[in-house]
Amino acid sequence: MMGRLSLVLSFVLSFYWFINIQLFVYGTDFDDHERNLHQWNSYKVQFNKMYESAEHDQKRMKIYMHNLERIAKHNEHYDKGEVTYKLGVNQFVDMTSEEFEKLYLVSKTGSNFAQHKNLRVISPLLSKAQTIPNHVNWVHEGAVTKIKDQGKCGSCWAFAAVGLLEGHFYLKNKVLEDLSPQNLMDCVRSAHGCEGGTVPKALEYVKENGIATEEEYPYEAKNGTCRYARNEHDSSRTIEKYSQVTPLDEMELKVAVSAGPVQCSMAVSDSGFRFYEYGIYDSKNCSQETTNHTLVIVGYGTTKHTKQDYWLVKNSWGVTWGEQGYMRVARGKNVCAIESDNIYIPRS
């Protein structure tokens, strides 16, 4: 009798533990799913994401969760001091690398100066003997307009050209105006709008025609027909010349930036750039020969505690990317080709 009772009790206890283990396992899975779903829904609200079907929503959520894992793994190294920049959640986390490259970057068109060798003219401005400051920030000096968002269009070249011109005209005329990248996209005949272009071609156009303001010629994030008609107000928005900084000459580039914003090209190929949030970007997972994104260097400096030299770079992906739209890139290492292809406009 006692043996049978012990057997029954043993069975009951085993069944009890089996049920609790199952509840624990499935309960954990359920909690994880709910937590992931809550994160996903919050992300969609924050970045105003909407998808045409439940299937597409699920596909995007899967990509989002995969990219979250990549971000978290990288940030573990950041927390341990093994890397110098942190990644974060932004508007690109629901996209694959291939989708991102197709929509936001430009085709590989080679160096700006591969087609403009005659521009290798170094201005007297770039005398290495002159004294230059250890820290420059043209944003704080009022020479840089607010961060823009190019949208799903490879128009970075036009935004970079505009950023270069805005800084030049401010330093020349003491007037800061938002100029029109759409004007360049529509009217520079040798460029391809959302499919890409080069800053020298944009500057050649401005030399001959001037450029409209953003208010006069608003951005549309798509290719259009040129509707620019120069008027007397545009006479102050032309340039006489522009030059290239000697490739890989950090000091010459530093001197150029000390005098005003300078265009740069970079190779965007790793998730570190796409999801960059904070810190000194220093990556070896990118090309130093071929670039696919164009930006503007608007300053330089050295971090206070870690003594890291950096370039301050203005991007055109909105304020939800990077440090409110900006990025600090390690200086003197040609990170992702940032010191290989730089254009500046000499002061008259």
Tab-separated table of C-alpha atoms in Angstrom:
chain	number	residue	atom	x	y	z
A	1	MET	CA	0.000	0.000	0.000
A	2	MET	CA	2.744	2.421	0.973
A	3	GLY	CA	4.678	1.509	-2.155
A	4	ARG	CA	1.673	2.276	-4.351
A	5	LEU	CA	1.115	5.604	-2.535
A	6	SER	CA	4.790	6.531	-3.038
A	7	LEU	CA	4.505	5.722	-6.727
A	8	VAL	CA	1.401	7.911	-7.072
A	9	LEU	CA	3.063	10.784	-5.191
A	10	SER	CA	6.172	10.450	-7.355
A	11	PHE	CA	4.027	10.612	-10.509
A	12	VAL	CA	2.114	13.667	-9.243
A	13	LEU	CA	5.321	15.482	-8.344
A	14	SER	CA	6.901	14.656	-11.698
A	15	PHE	CA	3.815	15.865	-13.537
A	16	TYR	CA	3.791	19.035	-11.397
A	17	TRP	CA	7.407	19.841	-12.227
A	18	PHE	CA	6.855	19.045	-15.909
A	19	ILE	CA	3.932	21.488	-16.111
A	20	ASN	CA	5.856	24.238	-14.322
A	21	ILE	CA	8.916	23.782	-16.525
A	22	GLN	CA	6.717	24.023	-19.628
A	23	LEU	CA	5.043	27.148	-18.296
A	24	PHE	CA	8.423	28.651	-17.517
A	25	VAL	CA	9.856	27.892	-20.962
A	26	TYR	CA	6.859	28.990	-22.974
A	27	GLY	CA	6.233	31.871	-20.623
A	28	THR	CA	9.783	33.120	-21.241
A	29	ASP	CA	9.322	32.799	-24.986
A	30	PHE	CA	6.031	34.646	-24.713
A	31	ASP	CA	7.626	37.421	-22.662
A	32	ASP	CA	10.463	37.755	-25.198
A	33	HIS	CA	8.008	37.963	-28.066
A	34	GLU	CA	5.947	40.583	-26.260
A	35	ARG	CA	9.057	42.596	-25.466
A	36	ASN	CA	10.265	42.396	-29.074
A	37	LEU	CA	6.840	43.369	-30.358
A	38	HIS	CA	6.725	46.331	-27.994
A	39	GLN	CA	10.179	47.473	-29.174
A	40	TRP	CA	9.127	47.095	-32.781
A	41	ASN	CA	5.897	49.035	-32.347
A	42	SER	CA	7.736	51.809	-30.492
A	43	TYR	CA	10.301	51.969	-33.302
A	44	LYS	CA	7.578	52.324	-35.932
A	45	VAL	CA	5.953	55.157	-34.016
A	46	GLN	CA	9.245	56.957	-33.381
A	47	PHE	CA	10.310	56.890	-37.039
A	48	ASN	CA	6.831	57.024	-38.598
A	49	LYS	CA	7.153	53.644	-40.286
A	50	MET	CA	4.176	52.106	-42.054
A	51	TYR	CA	4.068	48.996	-44.241
A	52	GLU	CA	1.557	47.901	-46.867
A	53	SER	CA	0.781	44.480	-45.376
A	54	ALA	CA	1.151	42.319	-42.289
A	55	GLU	CA	3.611	40.123	-44.197
A	56	HIS	CA	5.799	43.122	-45.016
A	57	ASP	CA	5.581	44.258	-41.400
A	58	GLN	CA	6.826	40.856	-40.238
A	59	LYS	CA	9.656	40.940	-42.773
A	60	ARG	CA	10.754	44.374	-41.555
A	61	MET	CA	10.525	43.304	-37.929
A	62	LYS	CA	12.816	40.338	-38.643
A	63	ILE	CA	15.394	42.644	-40.277
A	64	TYR	CA	15.017	45.086	-37.375
A	65	MET	CA	15.674	42.402	-34.757
A	66	HIS	CA	18.703	41.129	-36.701
A	67	ASN	CA	20.179	44.628	-36.860
A	68	LEU	CA	19.460	45.170	-33.167
A	69	GLU	CA	21.630	42.144	-32.411
A	70	ARG	CA	24.459	43.599	-34.506
A	71	ILE	CA	24.164	46.922	-32.704
A	72	ALA	CA	24.100	45.281	-29.266
A	73	LYS	CA	27.129	43.110	-30.083
A	74	HIS	CA	29.128	46.125	-31.241
A	75	ASN	CA	28.144	48.149	-28.171
A	76	GLU	CA	29.427	45.392	-25.891
A	77	HIS	CA	32.865	46.101	-27.353
A	78	TYR	CA	32.275	49.844	-26.918
A	79	ASP	CA	31.388	49.378	-23.235
A	80	LYS	CA	34.633	47.442	-22.755
A	81	GLY	CA	36.626	50.245	-24.398
A	82	GLU	CA	37.570	48.054	-27.384
A	83	VAL	CA	36.072	50.412	-29.984
A	84	THR	CA	35.769	54.193	-29.963
A	85	TYR	CA	32.247	54.713	-31.254
A	86	LYS	CA	28.772	53.602	-30.258
A	87	LEU	CA	25.934	52.412	-32.468
A	88	GLY	CA	22.273	53.227	-31.999
A	89	VAL	CA	18.771	52.758	-33.368
A	90	ASN	CA	17.908	55.077	-36.238
A	91	GLN	CA	15.693	55.228	-39.335
A	92	PHE	CA	17.803	52.610	-41.152
A	93	VAL	CA	17.445	49.676	-38.734
A	94	ASP	CA	14.534	48.103	-40.643
A	95	MET	CA	16.581	47.906	-43.860
A	96	THR	CA	19.080	45.416	-45.224
A	97	SER	CA	22.534	46.628	-46.244
A	98	GLU	CA	21.652	46.111	-49.901
A	99	GLU	CA	18.463	48.159	-49.636
A	100	PHE	CA	20.257	50.943	-47.801
A	101	GLU	CA	23.052	51.165	-50.364
A	102	LYS	CA	20.587	51.264	-53.249
A	103	LEU	CA	18.427	54.027	-51.751
A	104	TYR	CA	20.874	56.297	-49.926
A	105	LEU	CA	24.301	55.935	-51.526
A	106	VAL	CA	25.567	56.652	-55.016
A	107	SER	CA	27.006	54.432	-57.694
A	108	LYS	CA	30.755	54.000	-57.713
A	109	THR	CA	31.776	56.845	-59.998
A	110	GLY	CA	35.413	57.114	-58.936
A	111	SER	CA	37.297	60.080	-57.565
A	112	ASN	CA	36.000	63.602	-58.113
A	113	PHE	CA	39.352	64.527	-59.555
A	114	ALA	CA	39.754	61.546	-61.837
A	115	GLN	CA	37.842	63.742	-64.285
A	116	HIS	CA	39.189	67.083	-63.056
A	117	LYS	CA	42.961	66.770	-62.929
A	118	ASN	CA	43.370	70.405	-63.952
A	119	LEU	CA	42.006	71.398	-60.544
A	120	ARG	CA	45.150	70.304	-58.723
A	121	VAL	CA	45.914	73.925	-57.888
A	122	ILE	CA	47.024	74.544	-54.340
A	123	SER	CA	46.079	77.986	-53.102
A	124	PRO	CA	48.547	80.176	-51.161
A	125	LEU	CA	46.010	79.710	-48.375
A	126	LEU	CA	47.461	76.260	-47.824
A	127	SER	CA	50.891	77.299	-46.673
A	128	LYS	CA	51.929	74.695	-44.125
A	129	ALA	CA	54.144	77.247	-42.413
A	130	GLN	CA	51.218	79.289	-41.175
A	131	THR	CA	49.923	78.901	-37.634
A	132	ILE	CA	46.551	77.169	-37.408
A	133	PRO	CA	44.337	76.552	-34.370
A	134	ASN	CA	44.164	73.193	-32.622
A	135	HIS	CA	40.383	73.254	-32.674
A	136	VAL	CA	37.937	74.538	-35.320
A	137	ASN	CA	34.142	74.276	-35.353
A	138	TRP	CA	32.371	76.128	-38.163
A	139	VAL	CA	28.989	75.095	-36.762
A	140	HIS	CA	29.648	77.182	-33.649
A	141	GLU	CA	30.979	79.999	-35.819
A	142	GLY	CA	27.659	80.241	-37.682
A	143	ALA	CA	28.968	79.117	-41.086
A	144	VAL	CA	26.890	75.916	-41.292
A	145	THR	CA	23.165	75.622	-41.978
A	146	LYS	CA	20.918	73.160	-40.165
A	147	ILE	CA	21.141	69.422	-40.854
A	148	LYS	CA	19.186	68.321	-43.928
A	149	ASP	CA	17.724	64.960	-44.933
A	150	GLN	CA	18.339	63.754	-48.485
A	151	GLY	CA	15.681	61.045	-48.134
A	152	LYS	CA	15.663	57.960	-50.336
A	153	CYS	CA	17.777	59.574	-53.017
A	154	GLY	CA	21.519	59.400	-53.759
A	155	SER	CA	21.819	63.197	-53.797
A	156	CYS	CA	24.577	63.463	-51.191
A	157	TRP	CA	26.862	65.060	-53.802
A	158	ALA	CA	24.418	67.967	-54.211
A	159	PHE	CA	24.051	68.425	-50.435
A	160	ALA	CA	27.837	68.387	-50.022
A	161	ALA	CA	28.283	70.973	-52.772
A	162	VAL	CA	25.616	73.149	-51.168
A	163	GLY	CA	27.253	72.802	-47.736
A	164	LEU	CA	30.592	73.849	-49.193
A	165	LEU	CA	29.012	76.866	-50.908
A	166	GLU	CA	26.969	77.919	-47.879
A	167	GLY	CA	30.084	78.080	-45.729
A	168	HIS	CA	32.057	79.945	-48.402
A	169	PHE	CA	29.365	82.587	-48.960
A	170	TYR	CA	28.914	83.082	-45.231
A	171	LEU	CA	32.618	83.706	-44.714
A	172	LYS	CA	32.688	86.004	-47.759
A	173	ASN	CA	29.427	87.920	-47.304
A	174	LYS	CA	28.544	87.274	-43.635
A	175	VAL	CA	25.136	86.010	-44.735
A	176	LEU	CA	24.110	82.373	-44.115
A	177	GLU	CA	21.522	81.055	-46.566
A	178	ASP	CA	20.100	77.595	-47.191
A	179	LEU	CA	20.961	76.874	-50.813
A	180	SER	CA	19.168	74.457	-53.135
A	181	PRO	CA	20.493	70.939	-53.762
A	182	GLN	CA	17.475	70.342	-56.012
A	183	ASN	CA	18.688	73.148	-58.278
A	184	LEU	CA	21.927	71.209	-58.792
A	185	MET	CA	20.184	67.859	-59.183
A	186	ASP	CA	17.897	69.185	-61.922
A	187	CYS	CA	20.293	71.499	-63.746
A	188	VAL	CA	23.793	70.001	-63.699
A	189	ARG	CA	23.602	68.226	-67.050
A	190	SER	CA	26.596	65.954	-66.521
A	191	ALA	CA	25.194	64.647	-63.197
A	192	HIS	CA	22.475	62.078	-62.593
A	193	GLY	CA	20.374	63.472	-59.752
A	194	CYS	CA	19.428	60.731	-57.308
A	195	GLU	CA	21.760	58.332	-59.104
A	196	GLY	CA	24.845	60.384	-58.299
A	197	GLY	CA	27.128	63.197	-59.375
A	198	THR	CA	30.341	64.938	-58.365
A	199	VAL	CA	31.000	68.130	-56.465
A	200	PRO	CA	33.340	69.607	-59.153
A	201	LYS	CA	30.575	69.349	-61.739
A	202	ALA	CA	28.190	71.084	-59.345
A	203	LEU	CA	30.722	73.842	-58.671
A	204	GLU	CA	31.359	74.312	-62.399
A	205	TYR	CA	27.640	74.884	-62.812
A	206	VAL	CA	27.595	77.451	-59.999
A	207	LYS	CA	30.573	79.286	-61.515
A	208	GLU	CA	28.557	79.830	-64.689
A	209	ASN	CA	25.021	80.162	-63.373
A	210	GLY	CA	24.929	80.884	-59.662
A	211	ILE	CA	22.517	78.923	-57.471
A	212	ALA	CA	19.033	79.389	-56.032
A	213	THR	CA	18.121	79.299	-52.360
A	214	GLU	CA	16.204	76.400	-50.844
A	215	GLU	CA	13.159	78.653	-50.500
A	216	GLU	CA	13.270	79.551	-54.195
A	217	TYR	CA	13.892	75.971	-55.344
A	218	PRO	CA	12.694	73.466	-52.681
A	219	TYR	CA	14.079	69.958	-52.311
A	220	GLU	CA	11.924	67.110	-53.660
A	221	ALA	CA	14.164	64.018	-53.218
A	222	LYS	CA	13.607	63.013	-56.848
A	223	ASN	CA	14.903	63.881	-60.287
A	224	GLY	CA	13.207	66.769	-62.035
A	225	THR	CA	13.395	69.179	-64.966
A	226	CYS	CA	15.585	72.260	-64.556
A	227	ARG	CA	13.496	75.318	-63.764
A	228	TYR	CA	16.206	77.675	-62.567
A	229	ALA	CA	16.371	81.168	-64.054
A	230	ARG	CA	19.221	83.307	-62.810
A	231	ASN	CA	18.325	86.796	-61.600
A	232	GLU	CA	20.211	89.760	-60.248
A	233	HIS	CA	20.018	88.438	-56.676
A	234	ASP	CA	22.124	85.436	-57.614
A	235	SER	CA	25.181	87.483	-58.564
A	236	SER	CA	26.545	87.094	-55.013
A	237	ARG	CA	26.164	83.315	-55.217
A	238	THR	CA	28.865	82.495	-57.737
A	239	ILE	CA	32.477	81.410	-57.300
A	240	GLU	CA	35.662	82.034	-59.264
A	241	LYS	CA	37.612	78.865	-58.524
A	242	TYR	CA	37.926	75.789	-56.374
A	243	SER	CA	40.813	73.462	-55.646
A	244	GLN	CA	41.772	70.031	-54.393
A	245	VAL	CA	43.691	69.328	-51.228
A	246	THR	CA	46.633	67.032	-51.903
A	247	PRO	CA	45.327	63.503	-51.251
A	248	LEU	CA	46.370	61.952	-47.928
A	249	ASP	CA	48.001	65.175	-46.721
A	250	GLU	CA	46.448	65.534	-43.280
A	251	MET	CA	48.162	68.828	-42.473
A	252	GLU	CA	47.109	70.451	-45.727
A	253	LEU	CA	43.552	69.303	-45.161
A	254	LYS	CA	43.667	70.664	-41.628
A	255	VAL	CA	44.817	74.048	-42.933
A	256	ALA	CA	42.012	74.047	-45.505
A	257	VAL	CA	39.372	73.254	-42.870
A	258	SER	CA	40.782	75.978	-40.615
A	259	ALA	CA	39.776	78.436	-43.372
A	260	GLY	CA	36.294	77.039	-44.046
A	261	PRO	CA	34.205	73.890	-44.683
A	262	VAL	CA	35.743	71.303	-47.031
A	263	GLN	CA	34.051	68.576	-49.059
A	264	CYS	CA	35.016	64.943	-48.423
A	265	SER	CA	34.063	61.571	-49.873
A	266	MET	CA	33.796	58.379	-47.840
A	267	ALA	CA	33.282	54.668	-48.377
A	268	VAL	CA	30.130	53.555	-46.573
A	269	SER	CA	30.130	49.779	-46.461
A	270	ASP	CA	29.709	48.583	-42.889
A	271	SER	CA	26.909	48.744	-40.336
A	272	GLY	CA	29.126	50.887	-38.130
A	273	PHE	CA	28.628	53.891	-40.385
A	274	ARG	CA	24.932	53.288	-41.022
A	275	PHE	CA	24.067	52.915	-37.320
A	276	TYR	CA	26.661	55.367	-35.956
A	277	GLU	CA	25.363	57.234	-32.906
A	278	TYR	CA	28.243	58.671	-30.906
A	279	GLY	CA	32.025	58.770	-30.526
A	280	ILE	CA	35.064	58.758	-32.812
A	281	TYR	CA	34.326	56.675	-35.884
A	282	ASP	CA	37.393	54.562	-36.667
A	283	SER	CA	36.734	51.595	-38.915
A	284	LYS	CA	38.926	49.380	-41.065
A	285	ASN	CA	35.931	47.610	-42.623
A	286	CYS	CA	35.710	49.956	-45.588
A	287	SER	CA	37.570	50.849	-48.747
A	288	GLN	CA	40.279	53.485	-48.864
A	289	GLU	CA	40.116	53.662	-52.640
A	290	THR	CA	36.478	53.729	-53.767
A	291	THR	CA	33.858	56.007	-52.220
A	292	ASN	CA	30.051	56.111	-52.436
A	293	HIS	CA	29.007	58.965	-50.149
A	294	THR	CA	29.846	62.677	-50.057
A	295	LEU	CA	29.840	64.906	-46.972
A	296	VAL	CA	31.335	68.147	-45.622
A	297	ILE	CA	34.111	68.500	-43.042
A	298	VAL	CA	33.081	71.434	-40.838
A	299	GLY	CA	35.768	71.311	-38.177
A	300	TYR	CA	38.377	69.302	-36.331
A	301	GLY	CA	39.676	68.831	-32.819
A	302	THR	CA	40.976	66.436	-30.175
A	303	THR	CA	38.891	64.720	-27.510
A	304	LYS	CA	39.566	65.973	-24.003
A	305	HIS	CA	39.989	62.707	-22.121
A	306	THR	CA	41.173	60.157	-24.688
A	307	LYS	CA	43.194	62.644	-26.776
A	308	GLN	CA	41.829	61.326	-30.061
A	309	ASP	CA	42.195	63.582	-33.105
A	310	TYR	CA	39.048	63.831	-35.218
A	311	TRP	CA	37.329	65.521	-38.145
A	312	LEU	CA	33.852	66.939	-37.530
A	313	VAL	CA	31.659	65.925	-40.478
A	314	LYS	CA	28.204	67.139	-41.517
A	315	ASN	CA	25.975	64.466	-43.064
A	316	SER	CA	22.636	64.736	-44.911
A	317	TRP	CA	20.640	61.941	-43.249
A	318	GLY	CA	18.655	64.047	-40.780
A	319	VAL	CA	19.146	64.665	-37.062
A	320	THR	CA	18.129	61.150	-35.980
A	321	TRP	CA	21.416	59.808	-37.372
A	322	GLY	CA	24.714	60.225	-35.527
A	323	GLU	CA	25.421	63.107	-33.181
A	324	GLN	CA	22.366	65.136	-34.180
A	325	GLY	CA	23.290	64.680	-37.841
A	326	TYR	CA	27.065	65.013	-37.385
A	327	MET	CA	29.891	62.493	-37.105
A	328	ARG	CA	33.381	62.652	-35.630
A	329	VAL	CA	35.861	60.641	-37.716
A	330	ALA	CA	39.368	59.668	-36.576
A	331	ARG	CA	41.870	62.113	-38.074
A	332	GLY	CA	45.170	61.180	-39.698
A	333	LYS	CA	44.174	57.598	-40.549
A	334	ASN	CA	42.287	58.144	-43.809
A	335	VAL	CA	39.306	56.301	-42.327
A	336	CYS	CA	37.083	55.119	-45.183
A	337	ALA	CA	39.018	57.399	-47.579
A	338	ILE	CA	37.992	60.637	-45.843
A	339	GLU	CA	41.406	62.234	-46.552
A	340	SER	CA	41.699	61.035	-50.164
A	341	ASP	CA	39.352	63.313	-52.101
A	342	ASN	CA	38.777	66.808	-50.676
A	343	ILE	CA	37.669	70.037	-52.336
A	344	TYR	CA	37.698	73.555	-50.934
A	345	ILE	CA	36.862	77.029	-52.253
A	346	PRO	CA	39.722	79.474	-51.668
A	347	ARG	CA	38.808	82.855	-50.265
A	348	SER	CA	39.311	85.646	-52.754
